[in-house]
Tab-separated table of C-alpha atoms in Angstrom:
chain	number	residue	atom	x	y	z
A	1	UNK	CA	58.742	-123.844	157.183
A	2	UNK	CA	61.880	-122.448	158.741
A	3	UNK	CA	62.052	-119.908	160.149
A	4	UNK	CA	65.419	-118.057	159.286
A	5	UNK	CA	65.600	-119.188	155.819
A	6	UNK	CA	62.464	-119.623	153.840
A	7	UNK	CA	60.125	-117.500	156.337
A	8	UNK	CA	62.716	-113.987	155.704
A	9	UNK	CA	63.309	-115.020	152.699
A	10	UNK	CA	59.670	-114.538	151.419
A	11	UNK	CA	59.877	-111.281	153.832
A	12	UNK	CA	62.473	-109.484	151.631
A	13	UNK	CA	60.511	-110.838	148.591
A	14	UNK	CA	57.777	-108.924	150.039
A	15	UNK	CA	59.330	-105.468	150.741
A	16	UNK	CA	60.662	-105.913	147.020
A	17	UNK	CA	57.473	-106.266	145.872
A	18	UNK	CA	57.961	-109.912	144.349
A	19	UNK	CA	55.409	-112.239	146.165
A	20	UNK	CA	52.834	-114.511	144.081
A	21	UNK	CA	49.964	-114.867	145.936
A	22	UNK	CA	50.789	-118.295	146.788
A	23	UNK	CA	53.851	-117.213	148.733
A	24	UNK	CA	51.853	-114.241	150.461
A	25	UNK	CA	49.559	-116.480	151.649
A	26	UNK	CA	51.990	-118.967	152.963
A	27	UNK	CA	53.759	-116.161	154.551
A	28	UNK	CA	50.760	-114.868	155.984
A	29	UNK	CA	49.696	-118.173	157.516
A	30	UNK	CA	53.406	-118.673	158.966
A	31	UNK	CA	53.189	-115.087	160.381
A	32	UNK	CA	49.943	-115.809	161.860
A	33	UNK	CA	51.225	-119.161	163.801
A	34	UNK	CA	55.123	-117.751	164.744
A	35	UNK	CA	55.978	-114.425	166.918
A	36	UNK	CA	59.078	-114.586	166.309
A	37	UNK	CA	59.023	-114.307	162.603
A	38	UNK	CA	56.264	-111.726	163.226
A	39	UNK	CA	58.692	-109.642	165.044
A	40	UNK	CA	61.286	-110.246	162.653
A	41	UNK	CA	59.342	-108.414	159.804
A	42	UNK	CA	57.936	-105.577	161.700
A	43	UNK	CA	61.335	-104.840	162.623
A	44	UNK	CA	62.002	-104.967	159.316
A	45	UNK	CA	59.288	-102.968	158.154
A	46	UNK	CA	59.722	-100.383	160.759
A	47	UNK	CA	63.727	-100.208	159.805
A	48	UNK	CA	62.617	-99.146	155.990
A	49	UNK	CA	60.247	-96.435	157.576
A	50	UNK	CA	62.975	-94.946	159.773
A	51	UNK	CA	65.227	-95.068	156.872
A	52	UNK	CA	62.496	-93.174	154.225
A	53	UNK	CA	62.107	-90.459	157.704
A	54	UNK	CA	65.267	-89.100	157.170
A	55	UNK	CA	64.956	-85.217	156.096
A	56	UNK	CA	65.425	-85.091	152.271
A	57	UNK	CA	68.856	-82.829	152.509
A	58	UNK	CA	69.496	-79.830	149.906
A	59	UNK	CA	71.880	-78.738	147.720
A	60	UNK	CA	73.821	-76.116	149.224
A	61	UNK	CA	73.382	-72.258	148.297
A	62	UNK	CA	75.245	-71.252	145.211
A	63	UNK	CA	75.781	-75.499	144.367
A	64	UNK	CA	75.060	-74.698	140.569
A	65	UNK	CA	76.917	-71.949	140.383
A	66	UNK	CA	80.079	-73.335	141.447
A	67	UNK	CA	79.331	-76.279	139.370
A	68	UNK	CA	79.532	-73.513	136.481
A	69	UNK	CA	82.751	-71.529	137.667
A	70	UNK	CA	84.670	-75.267	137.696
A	71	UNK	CA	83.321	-76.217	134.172
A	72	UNK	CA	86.016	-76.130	131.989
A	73	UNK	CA	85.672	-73.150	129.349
A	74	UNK	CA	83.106	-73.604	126.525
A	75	UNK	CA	83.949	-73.244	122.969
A	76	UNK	CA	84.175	-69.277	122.021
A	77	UNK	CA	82.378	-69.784	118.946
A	78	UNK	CA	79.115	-70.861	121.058
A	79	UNK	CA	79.334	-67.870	123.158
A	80	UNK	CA	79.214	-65.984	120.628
A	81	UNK	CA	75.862	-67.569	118.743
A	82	UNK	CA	74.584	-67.121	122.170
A	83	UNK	CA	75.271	-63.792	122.853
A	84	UNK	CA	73.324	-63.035	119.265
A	85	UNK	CA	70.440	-65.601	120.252
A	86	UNK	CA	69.972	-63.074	123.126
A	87	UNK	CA	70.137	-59.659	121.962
A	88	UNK	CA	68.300	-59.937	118.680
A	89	UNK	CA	67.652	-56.341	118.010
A	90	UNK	CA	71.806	-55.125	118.507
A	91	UNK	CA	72.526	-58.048	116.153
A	92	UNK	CA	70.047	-57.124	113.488
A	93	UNK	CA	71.751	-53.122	113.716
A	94	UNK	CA	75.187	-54.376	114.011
A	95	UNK	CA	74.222	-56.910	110.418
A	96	UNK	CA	73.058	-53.577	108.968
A	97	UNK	CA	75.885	-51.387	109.531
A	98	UNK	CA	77.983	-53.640	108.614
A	99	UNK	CA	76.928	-54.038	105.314
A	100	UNK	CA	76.179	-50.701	104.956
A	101	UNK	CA	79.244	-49.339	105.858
A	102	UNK	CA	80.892	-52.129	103.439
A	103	UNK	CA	79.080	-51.182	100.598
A	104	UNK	CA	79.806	-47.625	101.110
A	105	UNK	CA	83.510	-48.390	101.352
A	106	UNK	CA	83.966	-50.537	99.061
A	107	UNK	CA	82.165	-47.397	96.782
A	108	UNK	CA	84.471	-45.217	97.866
A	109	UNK	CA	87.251	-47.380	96.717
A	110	UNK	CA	86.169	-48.593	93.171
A	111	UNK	CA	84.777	-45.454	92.039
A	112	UNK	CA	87.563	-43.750	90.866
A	113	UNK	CA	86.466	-42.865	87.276
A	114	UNK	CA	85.115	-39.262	86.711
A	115	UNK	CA	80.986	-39.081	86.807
A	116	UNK	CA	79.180	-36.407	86.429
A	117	UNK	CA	75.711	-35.762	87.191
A	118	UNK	CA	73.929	-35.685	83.759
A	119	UNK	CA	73.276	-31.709	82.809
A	120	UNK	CA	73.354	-29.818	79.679
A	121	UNK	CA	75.788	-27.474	78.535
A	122	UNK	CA	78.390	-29.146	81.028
A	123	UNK	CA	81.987	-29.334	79.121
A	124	UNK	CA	84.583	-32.268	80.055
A	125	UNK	CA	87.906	-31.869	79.574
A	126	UNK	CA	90.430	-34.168	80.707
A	127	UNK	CA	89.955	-34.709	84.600
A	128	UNK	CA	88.040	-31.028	84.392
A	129	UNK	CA	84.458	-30.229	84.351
A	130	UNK	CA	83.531	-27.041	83.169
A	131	UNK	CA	80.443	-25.075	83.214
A	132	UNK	CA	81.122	-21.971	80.590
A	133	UNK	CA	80.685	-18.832	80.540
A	134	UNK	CA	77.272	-17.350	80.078
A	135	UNK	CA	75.637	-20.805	80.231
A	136	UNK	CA	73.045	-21.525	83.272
A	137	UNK	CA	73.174	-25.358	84.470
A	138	UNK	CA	69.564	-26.038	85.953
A	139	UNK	CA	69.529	-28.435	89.088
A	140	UNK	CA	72.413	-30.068	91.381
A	141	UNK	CA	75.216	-30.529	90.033
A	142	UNK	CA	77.342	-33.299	91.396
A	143	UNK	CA	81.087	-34.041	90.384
A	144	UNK	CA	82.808	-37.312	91.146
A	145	UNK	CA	86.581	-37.817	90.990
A	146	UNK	CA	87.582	-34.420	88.524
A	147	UNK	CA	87.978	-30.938	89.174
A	148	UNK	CA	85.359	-28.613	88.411
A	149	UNK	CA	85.112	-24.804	87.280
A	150	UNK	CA	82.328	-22.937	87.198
A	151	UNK	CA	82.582	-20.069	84.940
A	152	UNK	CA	78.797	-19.538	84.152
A	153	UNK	CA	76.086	-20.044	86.674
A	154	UNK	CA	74.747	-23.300	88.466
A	155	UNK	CA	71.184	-22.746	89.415
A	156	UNK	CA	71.103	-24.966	92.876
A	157	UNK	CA	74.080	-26.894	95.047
A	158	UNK	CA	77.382	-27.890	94.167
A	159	UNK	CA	78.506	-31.344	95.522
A	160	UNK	CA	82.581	-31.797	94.737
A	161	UNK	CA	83.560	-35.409	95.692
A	162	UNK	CA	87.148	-35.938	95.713
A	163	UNK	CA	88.441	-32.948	93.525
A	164	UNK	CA	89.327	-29.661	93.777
A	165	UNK	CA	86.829	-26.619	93.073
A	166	UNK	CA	88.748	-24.572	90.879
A	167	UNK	CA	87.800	-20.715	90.388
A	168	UNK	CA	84.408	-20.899	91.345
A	169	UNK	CA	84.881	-17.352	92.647
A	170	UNK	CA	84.227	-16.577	88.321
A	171	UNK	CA	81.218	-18.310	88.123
A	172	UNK	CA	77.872	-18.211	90.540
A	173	UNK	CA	75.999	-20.730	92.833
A	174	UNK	CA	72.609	-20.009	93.835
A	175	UNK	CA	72.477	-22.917	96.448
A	176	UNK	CA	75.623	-24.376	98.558
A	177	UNK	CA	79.036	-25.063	97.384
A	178	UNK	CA	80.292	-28.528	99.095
A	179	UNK	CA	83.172	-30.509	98.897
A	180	UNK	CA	84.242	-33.746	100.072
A	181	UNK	CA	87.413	-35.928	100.151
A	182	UNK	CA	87.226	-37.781	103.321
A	183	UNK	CA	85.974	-41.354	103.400
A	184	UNK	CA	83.672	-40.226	106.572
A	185	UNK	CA	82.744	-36.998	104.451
A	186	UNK	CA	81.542	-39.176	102.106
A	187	UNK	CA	79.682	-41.651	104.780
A	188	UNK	CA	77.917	-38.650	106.112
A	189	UNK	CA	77.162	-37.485	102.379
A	190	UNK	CA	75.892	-40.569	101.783
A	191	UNK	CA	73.744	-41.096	104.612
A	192	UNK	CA	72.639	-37.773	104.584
A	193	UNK	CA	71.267	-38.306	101.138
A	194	UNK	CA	69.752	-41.528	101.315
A	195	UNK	CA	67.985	-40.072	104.537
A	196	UNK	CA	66.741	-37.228	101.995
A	197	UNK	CA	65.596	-40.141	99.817
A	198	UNK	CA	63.909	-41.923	101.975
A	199	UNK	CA	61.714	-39.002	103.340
A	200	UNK	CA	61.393	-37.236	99.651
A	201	UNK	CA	59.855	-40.969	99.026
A	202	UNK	CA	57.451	-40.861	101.489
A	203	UNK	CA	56.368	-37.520	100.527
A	204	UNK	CA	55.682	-38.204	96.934
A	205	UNK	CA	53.126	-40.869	97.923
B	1	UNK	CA	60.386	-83.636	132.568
B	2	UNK	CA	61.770	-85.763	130.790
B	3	UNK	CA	62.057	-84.296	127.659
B	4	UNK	CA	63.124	-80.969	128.900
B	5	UNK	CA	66.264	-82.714	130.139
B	6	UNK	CA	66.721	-84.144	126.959
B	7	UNK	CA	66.772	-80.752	125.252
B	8	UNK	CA	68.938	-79.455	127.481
B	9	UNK	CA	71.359	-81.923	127.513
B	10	UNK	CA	71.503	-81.846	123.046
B	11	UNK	CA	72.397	-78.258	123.851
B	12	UNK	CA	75.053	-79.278	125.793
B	13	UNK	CA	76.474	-81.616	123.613
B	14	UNK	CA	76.149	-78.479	121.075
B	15	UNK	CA	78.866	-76.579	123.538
B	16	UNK	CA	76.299	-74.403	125.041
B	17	UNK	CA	77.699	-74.691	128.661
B	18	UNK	CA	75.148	-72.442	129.905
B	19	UNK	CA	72.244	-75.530	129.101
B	20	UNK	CA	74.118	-77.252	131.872
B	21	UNK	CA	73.339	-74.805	134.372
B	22	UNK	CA	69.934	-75.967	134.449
B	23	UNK	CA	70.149	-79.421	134.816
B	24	UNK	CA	72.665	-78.735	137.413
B	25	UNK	CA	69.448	-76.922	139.092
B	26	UNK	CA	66.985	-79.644	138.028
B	27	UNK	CA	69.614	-82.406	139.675
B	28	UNK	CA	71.805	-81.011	142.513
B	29	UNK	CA	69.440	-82.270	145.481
B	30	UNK	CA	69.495	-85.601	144.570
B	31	UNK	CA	72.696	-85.487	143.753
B	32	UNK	CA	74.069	-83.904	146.422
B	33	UNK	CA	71.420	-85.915	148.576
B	34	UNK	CA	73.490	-89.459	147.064
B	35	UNK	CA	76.854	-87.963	148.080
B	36	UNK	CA	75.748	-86.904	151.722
B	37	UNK	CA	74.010	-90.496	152.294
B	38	UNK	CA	77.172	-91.997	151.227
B	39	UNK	CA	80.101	-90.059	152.555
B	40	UNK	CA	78.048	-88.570	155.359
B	41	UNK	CA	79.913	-85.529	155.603
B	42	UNK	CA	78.549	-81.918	153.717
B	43	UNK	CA	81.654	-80.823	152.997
B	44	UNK	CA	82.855	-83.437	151.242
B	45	UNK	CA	79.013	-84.476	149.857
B	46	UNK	CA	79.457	-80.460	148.210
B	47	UNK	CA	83.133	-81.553	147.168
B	48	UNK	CA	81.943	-84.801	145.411
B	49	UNK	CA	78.387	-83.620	144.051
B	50	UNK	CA	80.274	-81.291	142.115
B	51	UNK	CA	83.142	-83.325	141.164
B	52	UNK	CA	80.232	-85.814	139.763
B	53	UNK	CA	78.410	-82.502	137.483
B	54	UNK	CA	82.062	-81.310	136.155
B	55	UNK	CA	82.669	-84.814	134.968
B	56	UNK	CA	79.080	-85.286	133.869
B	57	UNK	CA	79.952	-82.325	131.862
B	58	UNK	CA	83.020	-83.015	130.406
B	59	UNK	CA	82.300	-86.165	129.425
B	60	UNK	CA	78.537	-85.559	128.101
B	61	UNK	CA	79.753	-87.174	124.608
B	62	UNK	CA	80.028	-90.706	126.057
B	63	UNK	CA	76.102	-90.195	127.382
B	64	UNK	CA	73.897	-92.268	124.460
B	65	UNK	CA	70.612	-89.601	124.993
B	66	UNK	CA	68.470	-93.032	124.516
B	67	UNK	CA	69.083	-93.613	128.040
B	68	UNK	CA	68.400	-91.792	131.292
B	69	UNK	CA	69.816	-89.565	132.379
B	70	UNK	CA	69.717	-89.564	135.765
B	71	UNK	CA	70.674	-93.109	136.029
B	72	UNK	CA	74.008	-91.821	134.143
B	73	UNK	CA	74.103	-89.001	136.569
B	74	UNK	CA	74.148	-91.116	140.041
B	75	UNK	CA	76.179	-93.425	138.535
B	76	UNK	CA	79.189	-90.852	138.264
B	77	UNK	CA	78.066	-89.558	142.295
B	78	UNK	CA	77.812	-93.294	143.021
B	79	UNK	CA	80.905	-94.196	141.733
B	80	UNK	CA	83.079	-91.034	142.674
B	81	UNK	CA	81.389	-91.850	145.848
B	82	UNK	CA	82.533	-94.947	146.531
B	83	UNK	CA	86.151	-93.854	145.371
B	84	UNK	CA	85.949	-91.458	147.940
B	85	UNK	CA	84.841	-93.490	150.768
B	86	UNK	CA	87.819	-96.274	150.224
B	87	UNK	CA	90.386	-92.945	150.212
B	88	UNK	CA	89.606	-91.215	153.394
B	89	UNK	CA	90.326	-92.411	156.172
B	90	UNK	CA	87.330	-92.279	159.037
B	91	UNK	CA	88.270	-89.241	161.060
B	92	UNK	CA	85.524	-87.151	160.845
B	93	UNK	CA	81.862	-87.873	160.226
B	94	UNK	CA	79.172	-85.416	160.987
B	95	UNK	CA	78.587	-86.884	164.122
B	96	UNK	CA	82.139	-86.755	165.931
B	97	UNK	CA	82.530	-83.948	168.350
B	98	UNK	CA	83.725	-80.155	167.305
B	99	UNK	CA	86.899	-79.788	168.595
B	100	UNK	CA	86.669	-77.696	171.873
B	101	UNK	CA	83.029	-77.788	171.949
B	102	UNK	CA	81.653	-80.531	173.985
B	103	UNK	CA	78.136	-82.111	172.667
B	104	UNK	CA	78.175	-79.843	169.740
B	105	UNK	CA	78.655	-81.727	166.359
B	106	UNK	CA	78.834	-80.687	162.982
B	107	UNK	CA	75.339	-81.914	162.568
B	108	UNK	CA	74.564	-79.615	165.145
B	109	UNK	CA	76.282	-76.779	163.050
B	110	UNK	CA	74.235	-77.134	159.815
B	111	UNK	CA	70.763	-77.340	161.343
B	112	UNK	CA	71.562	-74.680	164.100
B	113	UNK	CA	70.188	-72.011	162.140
B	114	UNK	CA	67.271	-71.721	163.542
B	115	UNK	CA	65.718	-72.438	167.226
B	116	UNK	CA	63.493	-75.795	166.762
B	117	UNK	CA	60.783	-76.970	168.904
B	118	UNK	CA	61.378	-79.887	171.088
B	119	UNK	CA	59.751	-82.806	168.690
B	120	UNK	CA	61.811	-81.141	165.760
B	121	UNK	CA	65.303	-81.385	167.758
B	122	UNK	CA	63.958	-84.959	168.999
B	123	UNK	CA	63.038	-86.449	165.779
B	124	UNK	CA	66.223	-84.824	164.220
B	125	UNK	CA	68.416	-86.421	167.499
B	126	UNK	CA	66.826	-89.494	165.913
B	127	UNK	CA	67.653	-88.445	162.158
B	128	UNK	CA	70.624	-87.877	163.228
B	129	UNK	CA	70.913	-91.886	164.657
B	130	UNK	CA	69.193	-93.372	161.419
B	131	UNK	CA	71.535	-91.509	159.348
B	132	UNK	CA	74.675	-92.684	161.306
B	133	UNK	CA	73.402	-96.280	161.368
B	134	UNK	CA	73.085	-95.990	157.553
B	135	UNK	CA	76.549	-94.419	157.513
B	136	UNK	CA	78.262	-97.295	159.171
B	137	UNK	CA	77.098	-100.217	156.768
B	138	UNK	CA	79.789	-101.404	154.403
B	139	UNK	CA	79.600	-98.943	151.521
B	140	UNK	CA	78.222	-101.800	149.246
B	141	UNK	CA	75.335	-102.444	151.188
B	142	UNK	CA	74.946	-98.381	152.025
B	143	UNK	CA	74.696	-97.622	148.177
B	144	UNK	CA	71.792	-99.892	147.433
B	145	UNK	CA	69.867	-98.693	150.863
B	146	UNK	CA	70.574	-94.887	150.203
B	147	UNK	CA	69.271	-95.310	146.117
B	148	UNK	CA	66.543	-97.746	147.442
B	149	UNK	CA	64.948	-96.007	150.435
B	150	UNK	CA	66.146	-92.416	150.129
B	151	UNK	CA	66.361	-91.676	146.170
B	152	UNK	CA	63.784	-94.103	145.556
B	153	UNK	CA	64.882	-95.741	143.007
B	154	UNK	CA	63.625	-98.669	141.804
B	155	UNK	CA	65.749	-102.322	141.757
B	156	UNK	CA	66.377	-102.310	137.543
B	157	UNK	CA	67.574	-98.258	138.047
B	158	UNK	CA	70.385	-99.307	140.685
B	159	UNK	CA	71.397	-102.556	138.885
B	160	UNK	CA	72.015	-99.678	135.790
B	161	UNK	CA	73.416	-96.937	138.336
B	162	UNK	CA	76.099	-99.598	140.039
B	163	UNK	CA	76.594	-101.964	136.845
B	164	UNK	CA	75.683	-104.515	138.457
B	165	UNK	CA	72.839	-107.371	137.988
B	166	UNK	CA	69.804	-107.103	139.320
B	167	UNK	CA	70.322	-109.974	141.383
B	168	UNK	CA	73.173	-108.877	143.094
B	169	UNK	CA	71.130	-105.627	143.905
B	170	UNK	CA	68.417	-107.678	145.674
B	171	UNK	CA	70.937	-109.619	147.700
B	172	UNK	CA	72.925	-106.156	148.682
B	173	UNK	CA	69.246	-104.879	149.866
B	174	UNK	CA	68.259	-108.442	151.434
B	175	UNK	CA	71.534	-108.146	153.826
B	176	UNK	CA	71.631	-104.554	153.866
B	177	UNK	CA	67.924	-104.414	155.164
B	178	UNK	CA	69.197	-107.361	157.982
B	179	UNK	CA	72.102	-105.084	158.891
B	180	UNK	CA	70.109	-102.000	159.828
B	181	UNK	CA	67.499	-103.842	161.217
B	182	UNK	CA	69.790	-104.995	164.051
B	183	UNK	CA	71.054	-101.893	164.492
B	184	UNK	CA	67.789	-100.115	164.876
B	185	UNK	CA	65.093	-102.470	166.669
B	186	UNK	CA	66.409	-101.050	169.608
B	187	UNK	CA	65.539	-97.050	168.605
């Protein structure tokens, strides 16, 4: 066999991890019988374990992040789905008054017929509600959208949305007198209401 | 492991940029360990590393997920490495001198941070020698040594990292292996 041909070739086949045992053996036995060749490989194997030695370097401080700050920008859209993947809760409130709010606008807006809350002995007349004289209206009364005079008596509040209370100074109230005609009045009518609800509800079961 | 790449990386492809950040964390030291091997300079190893993530990002699309994709990874730090290496031209490697400070390289610089004991500062005097013996093989026969011996790597992963057969690979580490043998019997 020669030496700087076959012998190193069969070395390099080793350190790749390619022998057949036929060629270990023959390049044992040739290792065995020539120093040379033995020299040749330890050198060899001694080069690959100076080579693994070296200190496994690191990333510097702060590699990732600058990695991040070059990146070009993301699509806004995904930031966005992100920012609600991650703050669940403010997501859920900001859904809610959302819709809320919508629906209580959009209320606001398309009611703008005249409604009355359903009483007896309540007289309409053109945009005008009027309770007469000498008659007593049991409960709430609530006017939407109209004008309202109270000439007899309304035994509990008086809620005047949009409209003007005419002359209730005539007539009497035996709970509070309140008007409104702002959209926020109305919001905080509204939510003050269905807070009312909601605990009235829990106190009838 | 695996698989938590793979997650990450469909994110990614999604447009969440902030997936990347991990794999950027899961990857960097090998990375960056590639680009030092090869260019043998941490400035410019930190310079290219990241070069080799932004593109990685930007060009995430043209990665087919049934592949690894670390193999894609070092390819880009391979390749940008390479680039690199034919651009500069060879005026200063961690081991040339400081300017104005005799004995004192930049290799000294980075690992000065500390005081070391005598066999530390000995076997890194010798680290130091390996590393500049690696650095001054042609970089054809440097690539395959660095992803052989230092990454690990095995033959079939650098004939996918470099494009190039597997043949070819075992002929680059055959001579490669000669060269640095010659230049380190002596050590």
């Amino acid at each position: 066999m020669k030496c700087s041909t076959e012998a190193v070739a069969l070395m390099h086949k080793y350190l790749d991890d390619e022998l057949t045992k036929d060629e270990e053996k023959t390049l044992r036995d040739h290792l065995h019988k020539c120093e040379r060749c033995q020299k040749h490989f330890h050198e060899l194997k001694r080069t690959i374990a100076m080579v693994q030695s070296t200190n496994q370097v690191q990333a510097p401080q702060g590699f990732a992040q600058n990695v991040m700050q070059n990146l070009p920008s993301e699509k806004k859209s995904y930031s966005y789905k992100r920012w609600f993947k991650s703050h669940p809760m403010l997501t859920a409130a900001a859904i809610f008054f959302i819709l809320m709010f919508g629906s209580v606008f959009s209320m606001w807006n398309q009611d703008q017929h005249l409604s009355v809350s359903k009483q007896k002995d309540i007289i309409i007349q053109d945009n005008t509600v009027i309770v007469p004289e000498g008659k007593t209206v049991e409960g709430d009364l609530v006017v939407k959208n109209g004008n309202l005079r109270i000439d007899g008596k309304v035994n509990g509040d008086v809620v005047l949305i949009n409209g003007d209370n005419l002359k209730a100074s005539a007539g009497e109230v035996t709970g509070d007198l309140s008007q409104v005609n702002q959209v926020f009045d109305w919001i905080w009518y509204k939510m003050k209401t269905t807070v009312k609800d909601v605990f009235s509800m829990k106190e009838e079961k | 492991m695996d698989l938590f790449i793979k997650e990450k990386i469909k994110k990614v492809k999604k447009g969440d940029q902030s997936a990347f950040e991990e794999v950027v964390t899961f990857y960097q030291n090998k990375v960056y360990q590639i680009c030092f091997r090869m260019l043998g300079n941490a400035h410019e190893a930190e310079d290219i590393a990241q070069e080799a993530f932004v593109r990685a990002y930007t060009n995430i699309h043209s990665f087919d997920e049934n592949r690894k994709f670390s193999t894609w990874l070092y390819r880009i730090a391979t390749n940008l490495s390479i680039d690199r290496i034919r651009k500069k031209k060879p005026d200063y490697f961690l081991d040339a001198e400081v300017k104005g400070t005799e004995g004192l390289t930049m290799y000294s610089q980075i690992s000065a941070d500390q005081a070391l004991p005598e066999e530390e500062v000995e076997s890194l005097e010798l680290q130091e020698y390996i590393h500049k013996e690696i650095l001054s093989l042609p970089a054809k026969y440097r690539s395959v040594i660095v992803l052989r011996y230092i990454d690990e790597l095995s033959l079939q992963e650098i004939s996918d990292i470099l494009d190039i057969p597997v043949g070819t690979v075992k002929t680059r580490i055959h001579r490669g292996r000669e060269a640095l043998r010659k230049k380190l019997r002596h050590v």
